[in-house]
GROMACS .gro file of C-alpha atoms in nm:
model
  297
    1MET     CA    1  11.601  11.084  11.489
    2ALA     CA    2  11.667  10.986  11.181
    3ILE     CA    3  11.652  10.738  10.808
    4VAL     CA    4  11.942  10.529  10.773
    5ILE     CA    5  12.010  10.444  10.466
    6ASP     CA    6  12.260  10.373  10.088
    7ARG     CA    7  12.391  10.709  10.097
    8GLN     CA    8  12.349  10.670   9.782
    9LEU     CA    9  11.961  10.606   9.715
   10PRO     CA   10  11.832  10.952   9.587
   11ALA     CA   11  11.569  10.905   9.871
   12PHE     CA   12  11.907  11.034  10.085
   13SER     CA   13  11.990  11.392   9.955
   14ALA     CA   14  11.596  11.479   9.902
   15LEU     CA   15  11.521  11.355  10.243
   16LEU     CA   16  11.846  11.587  10.406
   17SER     CA   17  11.707  11.859  10.190
   18GLU     CA   18  11.352  11.896  10.262
   19GLY     CA   19  11.478  11.931  10.640
   20PHE     CA   20  11.470  11.567  10.777
   21GLN     CA   21  11.781  11.456  10.962
   22VAL     CA   22  11.895  11.111  10.758
   23ARG     CA   23  12.218  10.896  10.801
   24ASP     CA   24  12.454  10.659  10.656
   25LYS     CA   25  12.430  10.290  10.674
   26ALA     CA   26  12.758  10.241  10.678
   27GLU     CA   27  12.737  10.472  10.953
   28THR     CA   28  12.502  10.404  11.195
   29MET     CA   29  12.387  10.108  11.335
   30PRO     CA   30  11.996  10.189  11.312
   31ASP     CA   31  11.721  10.084  11.696
   32ILE     CA   32  11.555   9.923  11.433
   33SER     CA   33  11.541   9.745  11.074
   34ILE     CA   34  11.251   9.721  10.890
   35GLY     CA   35  11.179   9.650  10.606
   36LEU     CA   36  11.008   9.828  10.310
   37ILE     CA   37  10.788   9.543  10.087
   38ASN     CA   38  10.776   9.820   9.704
   39LEU     CA   39  10.544   9.634   9.553
   40MET     CA   40  10.423  10.009   9.350
   41PRO     CA   41  10.561  10.092   9.033
   42LEU     CA   42  10.674  10.477   9.051
   43LYS     CA   43  10.899  10.242   9.377
   44ASP     CA   44  11.146  10.569   9.456
   45GLU     CA   45  10.894  10.816   9.513
   46THR     CA   46  10.697  10.544   9.708
   47GLU     CA   47  11.038  10.529   9.877
   48LYS     CA   48  11.053  10.888   9.981
   49ASP     CA   49  10.680  10.904  10.080
   50PHE     CA   50  10.731  10.638  10.328
   51MET     CA   51  11.050  10.704  10.505
   52ARG     CA   52  10.925  11.165  10.559
   53ILE     CA   53  10.618  10.991  10.794
   54ILE     CA   54  10.881  10.739  10.965
   55ALA     CA   55  11.190  11.007  10.956
   56PRO     CA   56  11.016  11.214  11.269
   57ALA     CA   57  11.005  10.924  11.439
   58CYS     CA   58  11.247  10.863  11.789
   59GLY     CA   59  11.508  10.618  11.726
   60ASN     CA   60  11.757  10.501  11.449
   61ILE     CA   61  11.541  10.328  11.211
   62GLY     CA   62  11.722  10.188  10.943
   63ILE     CA   63  11.534  10.096  10.598
   64GLU     CA   64  11.596   9.755  10.367
   65LEU     CA   65  11.382   9.830  10.083
   66ILE     CA   66  11.268   9.540   9.939
   67ASN     CA   67  11.123   9.317   9.554
   68MET     CA   68  10.948   9.005   9.458
   69THR     CA   69  11.205   8.783   9.289
   70THR     CA   70  10.918   8.673   9.106
   71HIS     CA   71  10.857   8.936   8.944
   72ARG     CA   72  10.892   9.022   8.599
   73ARG     CA   73  11.148   9.341   8.549
   74SER     CA   74  10.999   9.737   8.640
   75ARG     CA   75  10.807   9.925   8.377
   76ASN     CA   76  10.821  10.244   8.537
   77THR     CA   77  11.148  10.190   8.858
   78PRO     CA   78  11.527  10.121   8.611
   79GLN     CA   79  11.633   9.868   8.648
   80GLU     CA   80  11.979   9.968   8.801
   81HIS     CA   81  11.814  10.142   9.084
   82ILE     CA   82  11.599   9.828   9.190
   83ASP     CA   83  11.940   9.561   9.151
   84ARG     CA   84  12.169   9.852   9.321
   85PHE     CA   85  11.937   9.923   9.632
   86TYR     CA   86  11.681   9.633   9.683
   87THR     CA   87  11.714   9.313   9.867
   88ASP     CA   88  11.495   8.928   9.864
   89PHE     CA   89  11.332   8.874  10.099
   90SER     CA   90  11.540   8.563  10.258
   91SER     CA   91  11.859   8.768  10.240
   92VAL     CA   92  11.740   9.023  10.532
   93ALA     CA   93  11.481   8.821  10.763
   94ASP     CA   94  11.695   8.727  11.001
   95HIS     CA   95  11.726   9.115  11.151
   96ILE     CA   96  11.433   9.354  11.026
   97ASP     CA   97  11.256   9.369  11.303
   98GLY     CA   98  10.912   9.548  11.145
   99VAL     CA   99  10.787   9.520  10.794
  100ILE     CA  100  10.571   9.735  10.621
  101VAL     CA  101  10.407   9.665  10.303
  102THR     CA  102  10.283   9.921   9.981
  103GLY     CA  103  10.000   9.868   9.784
  104ALA     CA  104  10.064   9.793   9.430
  105PRO     CA  105   9.810   9.875   9.117
  106LEU     CA  106   9.671   9.484   9.127
  107GLU     CA  107   9.298   9.570   9.115
  108ASP     CA  108   9.179   9.428   8.892
  109VAL     CA  109   9.370   9.097   8.862
  110ALA     CA  110   9.260   8.801   9.055
  111PHE     CA  111   9.501   8.718   9.326
  112GLU     CA  112   9.640   8.398   9.188
  113ASP     CA  113   9.719   8.495   8.859
  114VAL     CA  114   9.905   8.739   9.073
  115ASP     CA  115  10.277   8.725   8.950
  116TYR     CA  116  10.483   8.695   9.259
  117TRP     CA  117  10.121   8.588   9.483
  118ARG     CA  118  10.321   8.254   9.568
  119GLU     CA  119  10.615   8.466   9.710
  120ILE     CA  120  10.412   8.702   9.934
  121THR     CA  121  10.161   8.489  10.065
  122SER     CA  122  10.535   8.291  10.186
  123ILE     CA  123  10.614   8.589  10.290
  124PHE     CA  124  10.268   8.703  10.512
  125ASP     CA  125  10.329   8.336  10.674
  126VAL     CA  126  10.647   8.407  10.804
  127LEU     CA  127  10.611   8.720  10.925
  128HIS     CA  128  10.334   8.659  11.174
  129SER     CA  129  10.516   8.276  11.229
  130ARG     CA  130  10.788   8.470  11.362
  131SER     CA  131  10.603   8.718  11.542
  132THR     CA  132  10.752   8.958  11.339
  133PRO     CA  133  10.452   9.246  11.405
  134THR     CA  134  10.363   9.370  11.000
  135PHE     CA  135  10.224   9.748  10.831
  136TYR     CA  136   9.989   9.591  10.542
  137VAL     CA  137   9.887   9.916  10.309
  138CYS     CA  138   9.583   9.902  10.070
  139TRP     CA  139   9.693   9.629   9.790
  140GLY     CA  140   9.901   9.444  10.104
  141ALA     CA  141   9.637   9.522  10.343
  142PHE     CA  142   9.312   9.332   9.995
  143ALA     CA  143   9.626   9.062   9.967
  144ALA     CA  144   9.675   9.030  10.305
  145LEU     CA  145   9.287   8.973  10.351
  146TRP     CA  146   9.195   8.667  10.182
  147HIS     CA  147   9.530   8.463  10.179
  148TRP     CA  148   9.424   8.442  10.560
  149TRP     CA  149   9.086   8.524  10.587
  150ARG     CA  150   8.945   8.458  10.260
  151ILE     CA  151   8.792   8.818  10.268
  152PRO     CA  152   8.727   8.922   9.873
  153MET     CA  153   8.787   9.271   9.763
  154LYS     CA  154   8.380   9.467   9.653
  155HIS     CA  155   8.465   9.621   9.296
  156PHE     CA  156   8.333  10.001   9.226
  157LYS     CA  157   8.349  10.120   8.914
  158ARG     CA  158   8.416  10.513   9.054
  159LYS     CA  159   8.685  10.526   9.237
  160ILE     CA  160   8.662  10.578   9.615
  161SER     CA  161   8.903  10.881   9.557
  162GLY     CA  162   8.984  11.181   9.775
  163ILE     CA  163   9.030  11.310  10.174
  164PHE     CA  164   8.774  11.074  10.441
  165PRO     CA  165   8.733  11.181  10.824
  166GLY     CA  166   8.792  10.826  10.945
  167LYS     CA  167   8.581  10.801  11.321
  168VAL     CA  168   8.736  10.495  11.540
  169LEU     CA  169   8.565  10.207  11.720
  170THR     CA  170   8.917  10.067  11.919
  171PRO     CA  171   9.001  10.443  12.093
  172ASP     CA  172   9.306  10.166  12.291
  173SER     CA  173   9.472  10.013  12.028
  174PRO     CA  174   9.844  10.134  12.003
  175LEU     CA  175   9.843  10.272  11.679
  176LEU     CA  176   9.639  10.476  11.762
  177GLN     CA  177   9.747  10.674  12.031
  178GLY     CA  178   9.761  11.070  12.047
  179ILE     CA  179   9.610  11.051  11.799
  180ALA     CA  180   9.173  11.166  11.730
  181ASP     CA  181   8.880  11.094  11.754
  182ARG     CA  182   8.852  11.103  11.393
  183PHE     CA  183   9.085  11.154  11.126
  184ASP     CA  184   9.134  11.247  10.780
  185ILE     CA  185   9.308  11.013  10.555
  186PRO     CA  186   9.356  11.016  10.153
  187VAL     CA  187   9.175  10.718   9.980
  188SER     CA  188   9.218  10.607   9.599
  189ARG     CA  189   9.081  10.257   9.559
  190TYR     CA  190   8.828  10.119   9.305
  191VAL     CA  191   8.771   9.829   9.599
  192SER     CA  192   8.641   9.789   9.952
  193TRP     CA  193   8.535   9.480  10.156
  194SER     CA  194   8.230   9.391  10.236
  195ASP     CA  195   8.108   9.549  10.527
  196HIS     CA  196   7.959   9.214  10.701
  197ASP     CA  197   8.312   9.004  10.620
  198ILE     CA  198   8.466   9.221  10.806
  199GLU     CA  199   8.245   9.258  11.060
  200SER     CA  200   8.223   8.822  11.132
  201ALA     CA  201   8.595   8.774  11.013
  202HIS     CA  202   8.684   8.577  11.407
  203GLY     CA  203   9.045   8.752  11.474
  204LEU     CA  204   8.989   9.118  11.319
  205ILE     CA  205   8.912   9.426  11.472
  206PRO     CA  206   8.740   9.721  11.342
  207LEU     CA  207   8.930  10.020  11.397
  208THR     CA  208   8.825  10.305  11.183
  209TYR     CA  209   8.520  10.324  10.998
  210ASN     CA  210   8.406  10.544  10.705
  211PRO     CA  211   8.091  10.494  10.599
  212GLU     CA  212   8.203  10.566  10.197
  213ALA     CA  213   8.525  10.430  10.231
  214GLY     CA  214   8.463  10.199  10.483
  215TYR     CA  215   8.667   9.986  10.712
  216PHE     CA  216   8.967  10.143  10.617
  217LEU     CA  217   9.152  10.019  10.972
  218LEU     CA  218   9.201   9.686  11.137
  219GLU     CA  219   9.444   9.511  11.351
  220SER     CA  220   9.483   9.171  11.387
  221ALA     CA  221   9.334   8.967  11.681
  222SER     CA  222   9.679   8.916  11.787
  223HIS     CA  223   9.821   9.245  11.769
  224LEU     CA  224  10.095   9.168  11.480
  225GLU     CA  225   9.948   9.327  11.218
  226TRP     CA  226   9.777   9.671  11.043
  227PHE     CA  227   9.600   9.630  10.759
  228MET     CA  228   9.544  10.000  10.692
  229THR     CA  229   9.361  10.083  10.262
  230GLY     CA  230   9.423  10.492  10.319
  231HIS     CA  231   9.664  10.648  10.239
  232GLY     CA  232   9.854  10.829  10.502
  233GLU     CA  233  10.187  10.820  10.352
  234TYR     CA  234  10.065  11.046  10.071
  235ASN     CA  235  10.265  11.385   9.996
  236ARG     CA  236   9.976  11.649   9.970
  237LEU     CA  237  10.007  11.694   9.518
  238THR     CA  238  10.005  11.267   9.500
  239LEU     CA  239   9.595  11.338   9.537
  240HIS     CA  240   9.621  11.591   9.262
  241ASN     CA  241   9.875  11.432   9.016
  242GLU     CA  242   9.656  11.086   9.007
  243TYR     CA  243   9.358  11.325   8.906
  244VAL     CA  244   9.573  11.498   8.643
  245ARG     CA  245   9.724  11.147   8.509
  246ASP     CA  246   9.360  11.031   8.501
  247LEU     CA  247   9.191  11.282   8.317
  248GLY     CA  248   9.495  11.240   8.050
  249ARG     CA  249   9.415  10.843   8.054
  250GLY     CA  250   9.105  10.997   8.008
  251LEU     CA  251   8.870  10.798   8.247
  252ASP     CA  252   8.682  11.142   8.344
  253PRO     CA  253   8.781  11.087   8.631
  254HIS     CA  254   8.598  11.220   8.975
  255ILE     CA  255   8.710  11.543   9.168
  256PRO     CA  256   8.892  11.320   9.489
  257ASP     CA  257   8.613  11.463   9.712
  258ASN     CA  258   8.756  11.716   9.978
  259TYR     CA  259   9.065  11.786   9.851
  260TYR     CA  260   9.116  12.093   9.707
  261PRO     CA  261   8.901  12.392   9.790
  262ALA     CA  262   8.554  12.424   9.718
  263ASP     CA  263   8.702  12.124   9.476
  264ASP     CA  264   8.823  12.355   9.251
  265PRO     CA  265   9.153  12.220   9.060
  266GLU     CA  266   9.353  12.471   9.052
  267ALA     CA  267   9.326  12.583   9.384
  268ASP     CA  268   9.679  12.413   9.632
  269PRO     CA  269   9.513  12.147   9.805
  270ARG     CA  270   9.557  12.117  10.206
  271ASP     CA  271   9.721  11.891  10.444
  272ARG     CA  272   9.517  11.742  10.658
  273TRP     CA  273   9.658  11.364  10.725
  274SER     CA  274  10.028  11.338  10.717
  275GLU     CA  275  10.051  11.451  11.119
  276THR     CA  276   9.789  11.191  11.299
  277ALA     CA  277   9.998  10.963  10.907
  278ARG     CA  278  10.349  11.081  11.141
  279GLN     CA  279  10.227  10.978  11.463
  280MET     CA  280  10.042  10.687  11.352
  281ILE     CA  281  10.350  10.508  11.227
  282SER     CA  282  10.529  10.646  11.536
  283ASN     CA  283  10.263  10.447  11.712
  284TRP     CA  284  10.401  10.134  11.501
  285LEU     CA  285  10.732  10.208  11.513
  286GLY     CA  286  10.672  10.095  11.900
  287VAL     CA  287  10.537   9.803  11.858
  288VAL     CA  288  10.845   9.697  11.686
  289SER     CA  289  11.124   9.873  11.933
  290ASN     CA  290  10.899   9.697  12.225
  291ALA     CA  291  10.841   9.340  12.058
  292LYS     CA  292  11.242   9.374  12.014
  293LEU     CA  293  11.259   9.386  12.327
  294ASN     CA  294  11.076   9.126  12.441
  295LYS     CA  295  11.304   8.884  12.201
  296GLY     CA  296  11.558   8.969  12.335
  297LYS     CA  297  11.454   8.830  12.667
   0.00000   0.00000   0.00000
């Protein structure tokens, strides 16, 4: 039905203008509350990207924005925005029902060298111990698999960028209900996992696979954690903006695969993934809602 957030958050008016249902947290009690641990530099854009795929789901979905207290001040988001709209995990841990952990531009940094590594892994452990359904995205997924399974990132010289079709391997997963046997997902990263590491890891269930992008959606055997290295939350122009940015940095990026019509960067890309992303996140929110009901019994 609606996203429930602070009326003063820039995403509030932006989503309303796009036709989404948005309600003021001061006036509406959410049916479930989702913690968004936002590790991305451009926090405002990431907030809106995730809220766009959450908003069409059933019920009133409250969003709590969570920041790392041990992280140095952001260079890309005004500190006023973080101070006003973000909180630390401990302040909301007792009343959030599910958590999304975003990606972060940290592929070239050893996990233990990340300034908030101890803080975020302690959060991972708290979420697991409390049986809180958690969706780990991109670097968040790589970090979680390193923390629990010691599965390392495998680095590539060439960026994996574009729209990749994923083959569903485990169609009975609750996350994949109502989703086609093959679906498209944006991918943007220099790293992956070794297929062998994933296949030999005890307690991990591979859900989708692509020969170039690898296993990009996994589920824990506890059915409480999901690990996605694609970006269903990306809007239609995110990969384009990244491509233009990388050109400007002199990185000589290749044209994102399967993205522009006829591989022409001057042509408008077509969104082929948001419908699937909305269905997937709706399925996940259903898991969160059921977990909340079971805890209340």
